[in-house]
């Protein structure tokens, strides 16, 4: 049985450690053990009841998946414990980013009435979801070869490449930053290891700024660059 005030059972050591690990994964402020003890003391039984219910229904959906029931058998569930209401509905698909036209106000202070339309295209052309990926598995390309890869495979111009390393986005290449052009003949892995010498992973996820032939910005799903 959980007891937050008994240090000999190590319950709060476990809870505070794992809570902080999760907080660190999602860049949430971490807490001291005493504060974790105070928070745990405010958890009401209804929270445990709701969590148990949700976990049970998730397990039901997992069993459907393990028994290869197909997409048609899965359901979203809406529940209200106060009213004893349970509603199972067909799940919606994930939101999709599509080619669209947006309106922008270049000078909202002096000319708030003036608007410009800007088209944002996507790769693939019919849009993508959060689950989609573009995997570049052509070996350890140089930065220039990656720029050319976009032109050859998708007919778009790559004007910048950056990679999140730690808390900073490192510019591997930017056509408006002359200092980055020295990276063009270097392998992508070489440039990465300039910023993180200990990196030994088989891939990373570069952010690429892209434009099509009409000069429109092009959005893509997450790009996975494999070099090993």
Coordinates of N, CA and C in Angstrom, one line a residue:
X1 N 0.8 -1.2 0.0 CA 0.0 0.0 0.0 C 0.9 1.3 0.0
X2 N 0.5 2.2 -0.8 CA 1.3 3.4 -0.9 C 1.3 4.2 0.4
X3 N 2.4 4.7 0.8 CA 2.5 5.5 2.0 C 3.6 6.6 1.8
X4 N 3.2 7.8 1.6 CA 4.1 8.9 1.2 C 4.9 9.4 2.3
X5 N 4.5 9.1 3.6 CA 5.3 9.7 4.7 C 6.2 8.7 5.4
X6 N 6.4 7.5 4.8 CA 7.3 6.5 5.3 C 8.5 6.4 4.4
X7 N 9.6 7.0 4.8 CA 10.8 7.0 4.0 C 11.5 5.7 3.9
X8 N 11.1 4.7 4.8 CA 11.8 3.4 4.7 C 11.3 2.5 3.6
X9 N 10.1 2.9 3.0 CA 9.6 2.1 1.9 C 10.0 2.5 0.6
X10 N 10.7 3.7 0.5 CA 11.2 4.3 -0.7 C 10.1 4.6 -1.8
X11 N 8.9 4.7 -1.3 CA 7.8 5.0 -2.3 C 8.0 6.4 -2.9
X12 N 8.3 7.4 -2.1 CA 8.5 8.7 -2.6 C 9.8 8.9 -3.4
X13 N 10.8 8.1 -3.0 CA 12.0 8.1 -3.8 C 11.8 7.7 -5.2
X14 N 11.0 6.6 -5.4 CA 10.6 6.1 -6.7 C 9.8 7.1 -7.5
X15 N 8.7 7.6 -6.8 CA 7.8 8.5 -7.5 C 8.5 9.8 -7.9
X16 N 9.2 10.4 -7.0 CA 9.9 11.6 -7.4 C 10.9 11.4 -8.5
X17 N 11.7 10.3 -8.4 CA 12.7 10.1 -9.5 C 12.1 9.9 -10.8
X18 N 11.0 9.0 -10.9 CA 10.4 8.8 -12.2 C 9.6 10.0 -12.7
X19 N 9.0 10.7 -11.8 CA 8.3 12.0 -12.2 C 9.3 13.0 -12.8
X20 N 10.5 13.1 -12.2 CA 11.5 14.0 -12.7 C 12.1 13.6 -14.0
X21 N 12.2 12.2 -14.2 CA 12.7 11.7 -15.5 C 11.7 12.1 -16.6
X22 N 10.4 11.9 -16.3 CA 9.4 12.2 -17.3 C 9.4 13.7 -17.6
X23 N 9.5 14.5 -16.5 CA 9.6 16.0 -16.7 C 10.8 16.4 -17.5
X24 N 11.9 15.7 -17.3 CA 13.1 16.1 -18.1 C 12.9 15.7 -19.6
X25 N 12.2 14.6 -19.9 CA 12.0 14.3 -21.3 C 11.1 15.3 -22.0
X26 N 10.2 16.0 -21.3 CA 9.3 16.9 -21.9 C 9.6 18.4 -21.5
X27 N 10.8 18.6 -21.0 CA 11.3 20.0 -20.6 C 10.3 20.6 -19.7
X28 N 9.8 19.9 -18.7 CA 8.9 20.4 -17.6 C 9.8 20.6 -16.4
X29 N 9.5 21.6 -15.7 CA 10.3 22.0 -14.5 C 10.3 20.8 -13.5
X30 N 11.4 20.4 -13.0 CA 11.5 19.3 -12.1 C 11.3 19.8 -10.6
X31 N 11.0 18.9 -9.7 CA 10.6 19.2 -8.4 C 11.5 18.5 -7.4
X32 N 11.6 19.0 -6.2 CA 12.3 18.3 -5.1 C 11.4 17.2 -4.5
X33 N 12.1 16.3 -3.8 CA 11.3 15.2 -3.2 C 10.2 15.7 -2.3
X34 N 10.5 16.8 -1.5 CA 9.5 17.3 -0.5 C 8.3 17.8 -1.3
X35 N 8.5 18.5 -2.4 CA 7.4 19.1 -3.2 C 6.6 17.9 -3.8
X36 N 7.3 16.9 -4.3 CA 6.7 15.7 -4.8 C 5.8 15.1 -3.8
X37 N 6.2 15.1 -2.5 CA 5.5 14.5 -1.4 C 4.2 15.3 -1.2
X38 N 4.3 16.6 -1.3 CA 3.1 17.5 -1.1 C 2.1 17.3 -2.2
X39 N 2.6 17.1 -3.5 CA 1.7 16.9 -4.6 C 1.0 15.6 -4.5
X40 N 1.8 14.5 -4.1 CA 1.2 13.2 -4.0 C 0.1 13.2 -2.9
X41 N 0.3 14.0 -1.9 CA -0.7 14.1 -0.8 C -2.0 14.7 -1.3
X42 N -2.0 15.4 -2.4 CA -3.2 16.1 -2.8 C -4.0 15.3 -3.9
X43 N -3.4 14.1 -4.3 CA -4.1 13.3 -5.3 C -5.3 12.7 -4.6
X44 N -6.4 12.9 -5.2 CA -7.7 12.3 -4.7 C -8.0 11.0 -5.3
X45 N -8.8 10.1 -4.6 CA -9.1 8.8 -5.1 C -9.8 8.8 -6.5
X46 N -10.5 9.9 -6.8 CA -11.2 10.0 -8.1 C -10.1 9.9 -9.3
X47 N -9.0 10.5 -9.1 CA -7.9 10.5 -10.1 C -7.5 9.0 -10.4
X48 N -7.3 8.3 -9.3 CA -6.9 6.9 -9.4 C -8.0 6.1 -10.1
X49 N -9.3 6.4 -9.8 CA -10.4 5.7 -10.4 C -10.4 6.0 -11.9
X50 N -10.3 7.2 -12.3 CA -10.3 7.6 -13.7 C -9.1 7.0 -14.5
X51 N -7.9 7.0 -13.8 CA -6.7 6.4 -14.5 C -6.9 4.9 -14.7
X52 N -7.5 4.2 -13.7 CA -7.7 2.8 -13.9 C -8.7 2.5 -15.0
X53 N -9.8 3.3 -15.1 CA -10.7 3.1 -16.2 C -10.1 3.3 -17.5
X54 N -9.4 4.5 -17.7 CA -8.7 4.7 -19.0 C -7.7 3.6 -19.3
X55 N -6.9 3.2 -18.3 CA -6.0 2.1 -18.6 C -6.7 0.9 -19.1
X56 N -7.8 0.5 -18.4 CA -8.6 -0.7 -18.8 C -9.0 -0.6 -20.3
X57 N -9.6 0.6 -20.7 CA -10.0 0.7 -22.1 C -8.9 0.7 -23.1
X58 N -7.8 1.3 -22.7 CA -6.6 1.2 -23.5 C -6.1 -0.2 -23.7
X59 N -6.2 -1.0 -22.7 CA -5.8 -2.5 -22.8 C -6.8 -3.2 -23.7
X60 N -8.1 -2.8 -23.7 CA -9.0 -3.5 -24.6 C -8.6 -3.2 -26.0
X61 N -8.3 -1.9 -26.3 CA -7.8 -1.6 -27.7 C -6.5 -2.3 -28.1
X62 N -5.7 -2.5 -27.1 CA -4.4 -3.2 -27.3 C -4.7 -4.6 -27.7
X63 N -5.6 -5.3 -27.0 CA -6.0 -6.6 -27.3 C -6.5 -6.8 -28.7
X64 N -7.3 -5.8 -29.1 CA -7.8 -5.8 -30.5 C -6.7 -5.8 -31.5
X65 N -5.7 -4.9 -31.2 CA -4.5 -4.8 -32.1 C -3.7 -6.1 -32.1
X66 N -3.5 -6.7 -31.0 CA -2.7 -8.0 -30.9 C -3.5 -9.1 -31.6
X67 N -4.8 -9.1 -31.6 CA -5.5 -10.1 -32.3 C -5.8 -9.8 -33.8
X68 N -5.1 -8.7 -34.2 CA -5.2 -8.3 -35.6 C -6.6 -8.1 -36.1
X69 N -7.3 -7.3 -35.3 CA -8.7 -7.1 -35.7 C -8.9 -6.1 -36.8
X70 N -7.9 -5.4 -37.2 CA -8.0 -4.4 -38.3 C -8.5 -3.1 -37.7
X71 N -8.4 -2.0 -38.6 CA -8.7 -0.7 -38.2 C -10.1 -0.5 -37.8
X72 N -11.0 -1.3 -38.4 CA -12.5 -1.1 -38.2 C -13.0 -1.4 -36.8
X73 N -12.2 -2.1 -36.0 CA -12.7 -2.6 -34.7 C -12.3 -1.6 -33.6
X74 N -11.4 -0.7 -33.9 CA -11.0 0.2 -32.8 C -12.0 1.3 -32.6
X75 N -12.0 1.8 -31.3 CA -13.0 2.9 -31.0 C -12.4 3.9 -30.1
X76 N -12.8 5.1 -30.2 CA -12.6 6.2 -29.2 C -13.6 6.1 -28.2
X77 N -13.3 6.4 -27.0 CA -14.2 6.3 -25.9 C -14.3 7.7 -25.2
X78 N -15.6 8.1 -25.0 CA -15.8 9.3 -24.2 C -16.6 8.9 -22.9
X79 N -16.1 9.2 -21.7 CA -16.6 8.8 -20.5 C -16.8 9.9 -19.5
X80 N -17.9 9.8 -18.8 CA -18.2 10.8 -17.7 C -18.6 10.0 -16.5
X81 N -17.7 9.8 -15.5 CA -17.9 9.0 -14.3 C -19.0 9.6 -13.5
X82 N -19.1 10.9 -13.5 CA -20.2 11.6 -12.6 C -21.6 11.2 -13.1
X83 N -21.7 11.1 -14.4 CA -23.0 10.8 -14.9 C -23.2 9.3 -15.4
X84 N -22.1 8.5 -15.2 CA -22.2 7.1 -15.6 C -22.4 7.0 -17.1
X85 N -21.7 7.8 -17.9 CA -21.9 7.9 -19.3 C -20.7 7.3 -20.0
X86 N -20.9 6.4 -21.0 CA -19.8 5.9 -21.8 C -20.3 5.8 -23.2
X87 N -19.5 6.5 -24.1 CA -19.9 6.5 -25.5 C -18.7 6.1 -26.3
X88 N -18.9 5.0 -27.1 CA -17.8 4.5 -28.0 C -18.1 5.0 -29.4
X89 N -17.1 5.7 -30.1 CA -17.3 6.3 -31.4 C -16.2 5.8 -32.3
X90 N -16.4 5.9 -33.6 CA -15.3 5.6 -34.6 C -14.2 6.6 -34.4
X91 N -13.0 6.2 -34.4 CA -11.9 7.2 -34.2 C -11.7 8.0 -35.5
X92 N -11.3 9.3 -35.2 CA -11.0 10.2 -36.3 C -9.5 10.0 -36.7
X93 N -9.2 10.3 -37.9 CA -7.8 10.2 -38.3 C -7.0 11.4 -37.7
X94 N -5.7 11.3 -37.8 CA -4.9 12.4 -37.2 C -5.0 13.6 -38.1
X95 N -4.9 14.8 -37.5 CA -4.9 16.1 -38.3 C -3.9 16.0 -39.5
X96 N -4.3 16.6 -40.6 CA -3.4 16.6 -41.8 C -3.0 18.0 -42.2
X97 N -1.7 18.2 -42.4 CA -1.2 19.4 -42.9 C -1.3 19.4 -44.5
X98 N -2.0 20.3 -45.1 CA -2.3 20.3 -46.5 C -1.8 21.7 -47.1
X99 N -1.7 21.7 -48.4 CA -1.4 22.9 -49.1 C -2.5 23.9 -48.8
X100 N -2.1 25.1 -48.5 CA -3.2 26.1 -48.1 C -2.7 27.5 -48.4
X101 N -3.6 28.4 -48.4 CA -3.3 29.8 -48.6 C -3.7 30.6 -47.3
X102 N -2.7 31.3 -46.8 CA -3.0 32.1 -45.6 C -2.9 33.6 -45.9
X103 N -3.5 34.4 -45.0 CA -3.4 35.8 -45.2 C -2.5 36.4 -44.1
X104 N -1.6 37.3 -44.5 CA -0.7 37.9 -43.5 C -0.8 39.4 -43.6
X105 N -0.6 40.1 -42.5 CA -0.5 41.6 -42.5 C 0.9 42.0 -42.3
X106 N 1.6 42.5 -43.4 CA 3.0 42.8 -43.3 C 3.3 44.0 -42.3
X107 N 2.3 44.9 -42.3 CA 2.5 46.1 -41.4 C 1.2 46.3 -40.6
X108 N 1.0 45.5 -39.6 CA -0.3 45.6 -38.8 C -0.4 46.9 -38.0
X109 N 0.7 47.6 -37.8 CA 0.6 48.9 -37.0 C 0.1 50.1 -37.9
X110 N 0.9 50.3 -39.0 CA 0.6 51.5 -39.8 C -0.5 51.2 -40.9
X111 N -0.5 50.0 -41.3 CA -1.5 49.6 -42.4 C -2.2 48.3 -42.0
X112 N -3.0 48.3 -41.0 CA -3.7 47.1 -40.6 C -4.7 46.5 -41.6
X113 N -5.1 47.4 -42.5 CA -6.1 46.9 -43.5 C -5.5 46.2 -44.6
X114 N -4.2 46.3 -44.8 CA -3.5 45.7 -46.0 C -3.1 44.2 -45.6
X115 N -3.5 43.3 -46.5 CA -3.2 41.9 -46.3 C -2.6 41.3 -47.6
X116 N -1.7 40.3 -47.4 CA -1.1 39.6 -48.5 C -1.4 38.1 -48.3
X117 N -1.6 37.5 -49.5 CA -1.9 36.0 -49.4 C -0.6 35.3 -49.7
X118 N -0.4 34.2 -48.9 CA 0.8 33.4 -49.1 C 0.4 31.9 -49.1
X119 N 0.9 31.3 -50.1 CA 0.6 29.8 -50.3 C 1.7 29.0 -49.6
X120 N 1.3 28.0 -48.9 CA 2.2 27.1 -48.3 C 1.9 25.7 -48.8
X121 N 2.9 25.2 -49.5 CA 2.8 23.9 -50.2 C 3.3 22.8 -49.2
X122 N 3.0 21.5 -49.6 CA 3.5 20.4 -48.8 C 4.1 19.3 -49.6
X123 N 4.9 18.5 -49.0 CA 5.5 17.3 -49.5 C 5.1 16.2 -48.6
X124 N 4.3 15.2 -49.0 CA 3.7 15.0 -50.4 C 2.6 16.0 -50.7
X125 N 2.3 16.1 -51.9 CA 1.3 17.2 -52.4 C 0.0 17.0 -51.7
X126 N -0.5 15.8 -51.4 CA -1.8 15.6 -50.8 C -1.7 15.8 -49.2
X127 N -0.6 16.2 -48.7 CA -0.5 16.5 -47.3 C 0.1 15.4 -46.5
X128 N 0.3 15.6 -45.2 CA 0.9 14.6 -44.3 C 0.4 14.8 -42.9
X129 N 0.6 13.8 -42.1 CA 0.2 13.8 -40.7 C 1.4 13.7 -39.8
X130 N 1.2 13.8 -38.5 CA 2.3 13.8 -37.6 C 3.0 12.4 -37.6
X131 N 2.4 11.4 -38.1 CA 2.9 10.1 -38.1 C 3.8 9.8 -39.4
X132 N 3.7 10.7 -40.4 CA 4.4 10.5 -41.6 C 5.9 10.9 -41.4
X133 N 6.8 10.3 -42.2 CA 8.2 10.7 -42.2 C 8.7 10.7 -43.6
X134 N 9.8 11.5 -43.8 CA 10.5 11.4 -45.0 C 11.9 10.8 -44.6
X135 N 12.2 9.6 -45.1 CA 13.5 9.0 -44.7 C 14.5 9.1 -45.9
X136 N 15.6 9.8 -45.6 CA 16.6 9.9 -46.6 C 17.7 8.9 -46.3
X137 N 17.7 7.8 -47.1 CA 18.6 6.7 -46.8 C 19.5 6.5 -48.0
X138 N 20.3 7.5 -48.3 CA 21.2 7.5 -49.5 C 22.7 7.5 -49.0
X139 N 22.9 7.1 -47.8 CA 24.3 7.1 -47.3 C 24.7 8.4 -46.7
X140 N 25.9 8.6 -46.3 CA 26.4 9.8 -45.6 C 26.7 10.9 -46.6
X141 N 25.6 11.6 -47.0 CA 25.8 12.6 -48.1 C 26.5 13.8 -47.5
X142 N 27.1 14.6 -48.4 CA 27.6 15.8 -48.0 C 26.5 16.8 -47.9
X143 N 26.7 18.0 -47.4 CA 25.7 19.0 -47.2 C 25.2 19.4 -48.6
X144 N 26.1 19.6 -49.6 CA 25.7 19.9 -50.9 C 24.9 18.8 -51.6
X145 N 25.2 17.6 -51.3 CA 24.5 16.5 -51.9 C 23.1 16.4 -51.3
X146 N 22.9 16.8 -50.1 CA 21.6 16.8 -49.5 C 20.7 17.9 -50.1
X147 N 21.4 19.1 -50.3 CA 20.7 20.2 -51.0 C 20.2 19.7 -52.4
X148 N 21.1 19.0 -53.1 CA 20.8 18.5 -54.4 C 19.7 17.4 -54.4
X149 N 19.7 16.6 -53.3 CA 18.7 15.5 -53.2 C 17.3 16.1 -53.2
X150 N 17.1 17.2 -52.5 CA 15.8 17.8 -52.5 C 15.4 18.2 -54.0
X151 N 16.3 18.8 -54.7 CA 16.0 19.3 -56.0 C 15.7 18.1 -57.0
X152 N 16.5 17.0 -56.9 CA 16.4 15.9 -57.7 C 15.1 15.1 -57.4
X153 N 14.8 14.9 -56.2 CA 13.7 14.0 -55.8 C 12.4 14.7 -55.7
X154 N 12.4 16.0 -55.3 CA 11.1 16.7 -55.1 C 11.0 18.0 -55.8
X155 N 12.0 18.4 -56.6 CA 12.0 19.6 -57.4 C 11.7 20.9 -56.5
X156 N 12.4 20.9 -55.4 CA 12.3 22.1 -54.5 C 13.7 22.5 -54.2
X157 N 13.9 23.8 -53.8 CA 15.1 24.4 -53.5 C 15.3 24.4 -52.0
X158 N 16.4 23.9 -51.5 CA 16.7 23.9 -50.1 C 17.6 25.1 -49.8
X159 N 17.1 26.0 -49.0 CA 17.9 27.2 -48.7 C 18.6 27.2 -47.4
X160 N 18.2 26.2 -46.5 CA 18.8 26.2 -45.2 C 18.6 24.8 -44.6
X161 N 19.6 24.3 -43.8 CA 19.6 23.1 -43.1 C 20.1 23.3 -41.7
X162 N 19.3 22.9 -40.7 CA 19.7 23.1 -39.3 C 19.3 21.8 -38.6
X163 N 20.0 21.5 -37.5 CA 19.8 20.3 -36.7 C 19.8 20.7 -35.2
X164 N 18.8 20.3 -34.5 CA 18.7 20.5 -33.1 C 19.7 19.6 -32.3
X165 N 20.6 20.3 -31.7 CA 21.7 19.6 -30.9 C 21.6 20.2 -29.5
X166 N 21.2 19.4 -28.6 CA 21.0 20.0 -27.2 C 19.8 21.0 -27.3
X167 N 20.1 22.1 -26.7 CA 19.1 23.2 -26.7 C 19.1 24.1 -27.9
X168 N 20.1 23.9 -28.7 CA 20.3 24.9 -29.8 C 20.1 24.3 -31.2
X169 N 19.6 25.1 -32.1 CA 19.5 24.6 -33.5 C 20.7 25.1 -34.3
X170 N 21.6 24.1 -34.7 CA 22.8 24.5 -35.3 C 22.6 24.6 -36.8
X171 N 23.1 25.6 -37.4 CA 23.0 25.9 -38.9 C 24.1 25.1 -39.6
X172 N 23.7 24.0 -40.3 CA 24.6 23.3 -41.1 C 24.9 24.1 -42.4
X173 N 23.8 24.7 -42.9 CA 23.9 25.5 -44.2 C 22.8 26.5 -44.2
X174 N 23.1 27.7 -44.6 CA 22.1 28.7 -44.8 C 22.6 29.7 -45.9
X175 N 21.8 29.8 -47.0 CA 22.3 30.5 -48.2 C 22.5 32.0 -47.8
X176 N 21.9 32.5 -46.7 CA 22.1 33.9 -46.3 C 23.2 34.0 -45.2
X177 N 23.8 32.9 -44.9 CA 24.9 33.0 -43.9 C 26.2 32.5 -44.6
X178 N 27.0 33.4 -45.2 CA 28.2 32.9 -45.9 C 29.1 32.0 -45.2
X179 N 29.2 32.1 -43.8 CA 30.1 31.3 -43.1 C 29.7 29.8 -43.1
X180 N 28.4 29.5 -43.4 CA 28.0 28.1 -43.4 C 28.3 27.4 -44.7
X181 N 28.7 28.2 -45.8 CA 28.9 27.6 -47.1 C 30.2 26.7 -47.1
X182 N 31.1 26.9 -46.1 CA 32.2 26.0 -46.0 C 31.9 24.6 -45.6
X183 N 30.6 24.4 -45.1 CA 30.2 23.0 -44.8 C 29.7 22.3 -46.0
X184 N 29.5 22.9 -47.1 CA 28.9 22.2 -48.3 C 29.6 21.0 -48.7
X185 N 30.9 21.0 -48.8 CA 31.6 19.8 -49.2 C 31.8 18.7 -48.1
X186 N 31.4 19.0 -46.9 CA 31.6 18.1 -45.8 C 30.4 17.1 -45.6
X187 N 30.7 15.9 -45.1 CA 29.7 14.9 -44.9 C 28.8 15.5 -43.7
X188 N 27.5 15.1 -43.8 CA 26.6 15.5 -42.8 C 27.0 15.1 -41.4
X189 N 27.5 13.9 -41.3 CA 28.0 13.3 -40.0 C 29.2 14.1 -39.5
X190 N 30.1 14.6 -40.4 CA 31.2 15.4 -40.0 C 30.8 16.7 -39.4
X191 N 29.8 17.4 -40.0 CA 29.3 18.6 -39.5 C 28.6 18.4 -38.1
X192 N 27.9 17.3 -38.0 CA 27.2 17.0 -36.8 C 28.2 16.9 -35.6
X193 N 29.3 16.1 -35.9 CA 30.2 15.8 -34.9 C 31.1 17.0 -34.5
X194 N 31.1 18.1 -35.4 CA 31.8 19.3 -35.0 C 31.1 19.9 -33.7
X195 N 29.8 19.7 -33.6 CA 29.0 20.3 -32.5 C 28.8 19.3 -31.4
X196 N 28.9 18.0 -31.7 CA 28.7 16.9 -30.7 C 29.6 15.8 -31.1
X197 N 30.9 15.9 -30.6 CA 31.9 14.8 -30.9 C 31.5 13.4 -30.4
X198 N 30.7 13.3 -29.4 CA 30.4 12.0 -28.8 C 29.2 11.3 -29.6
X199 N 28.6 12.0 -30.6 CA 27.5 11.4 -31.2 C 27.9 10.1 -32.0
X200 N 27.1 9.0 -31.8 CA 27.4 7.8 -32.5 C 26.1 7.2 -33.1
X201 N 25.0 7.9 -33.1 CA 23.7 7.4 -33.6 C 23.8 7.1 -35.1
X202 N 22.8 6.3 -35.6 CA 22.8 6.0 -37.1 C 22.0 7.1 -37.9
X203 N 21.3 8.0 -37.2 CA 20.5 9.0 -37.9 C 20.3 10.2 -37.0
X204 N 19.9 11.3 -37.7 CA 19.4 12.5 -37.0 C 18.3 13.2 -37.8
X205 N 17.7 14.2 -37.3 CA 16.5 14.8 -38.0 C 16.8 16.2 -38.3
X206 N 17.2 16.5 -39.6 CA 17.5 17.9 -40.0 C 16.2 18.6 -40.3
X207 N 16.2 19.9 -40.0 CA 15.1 20.8 -40.4 C 15.5 21.5 -41.7
X208 N 14.8 21.4 -42.8 CA 15.2 21.9 -44.0 C 14.2 23.0 -44.5
X209 N 14.7 24.2 -44.8 CA 13.8 25.2 -45.4 C 13.8 25.1 -46.9
X210 N 12.5 24.9 -47.4 CA 12.3 24.5 -48.8 C 11.4 25.5 -49.5
X211 N 11.6 25.7 -50.8 CA 10.8 26.5 -51.6 C 10.6 25.8 -53.0
X212 N 9.3 25.9 -53.5 CA 9.1 25.3 -54.8 C 9.4 26.3 -55.9
X213 N 9.1 26.0 -57.2 CA 9.4 26.8 -58.3 C 8.7 28.1 -58.3
X214 N 7.5 28.1 -57.6 CA 6.7 29.4 -57.6 C 7.2 30.3 -56.4
X215 N 8.2 29.9 -55.7 CA 8.6 30.7 -54.6 C 7.8 30.5 -53.3
X216 N 7.0 29.5 -53.3 CA 6.2 29.2 -52.1 C 6.9 28.4 -51.1
X217 N 6.7 28.6 -49.8 CA 7.3 27.8 -48.7 C 6.7 26.4 -48.8
X218 N 7.6 25.4 -48.5 CA 7.1 24.0 -48.6 C 7.4 23.4 -47.3
X219 N 6.3 22.8 -46.7 CA 6.4 22.1 -45.4 C 6.5 20.6 -45.7
X220 N 7.2 19.9 -44.8 CA 7.4 18.4 -44.9 C 7.1 17.8 -43.5
X221 N 6.8 16.5 -43.5 CA 6.8 15.8 -42.2 C 8.3 15.7 -41.7
X222 N 8.4 15.1 -40.6 CA 9.8 15.0 -40.0 C 10.7 14.3 -40.9
X223 N 11.9 14.9 -41.1 CA 12.9 14.3 -42.0 C 13.9 13.5 -41.2
X224 N 14.1 12.2 -41.6 CA 15.0 11.4 -40.9 C 16.2 11.1 -41.9
X225 N 17.4 11.6 -41.5 CA 18.6 11.4 -42.3 C 19.4 10.3 -41.8
X226 N 19.5 9.2 -42.5 CA 20.3 8.0 -42.1 C 21.6 8.1 -42.8
X227 N 22.6 7.9 -42.1 CA 24.0 7.9 -42.7 C 24.8 6.7 -42.4
X228 N 24.2 5.7 -41.7 CA 24.9 4.5 -41.4 C 24.1 3.3 -41.8

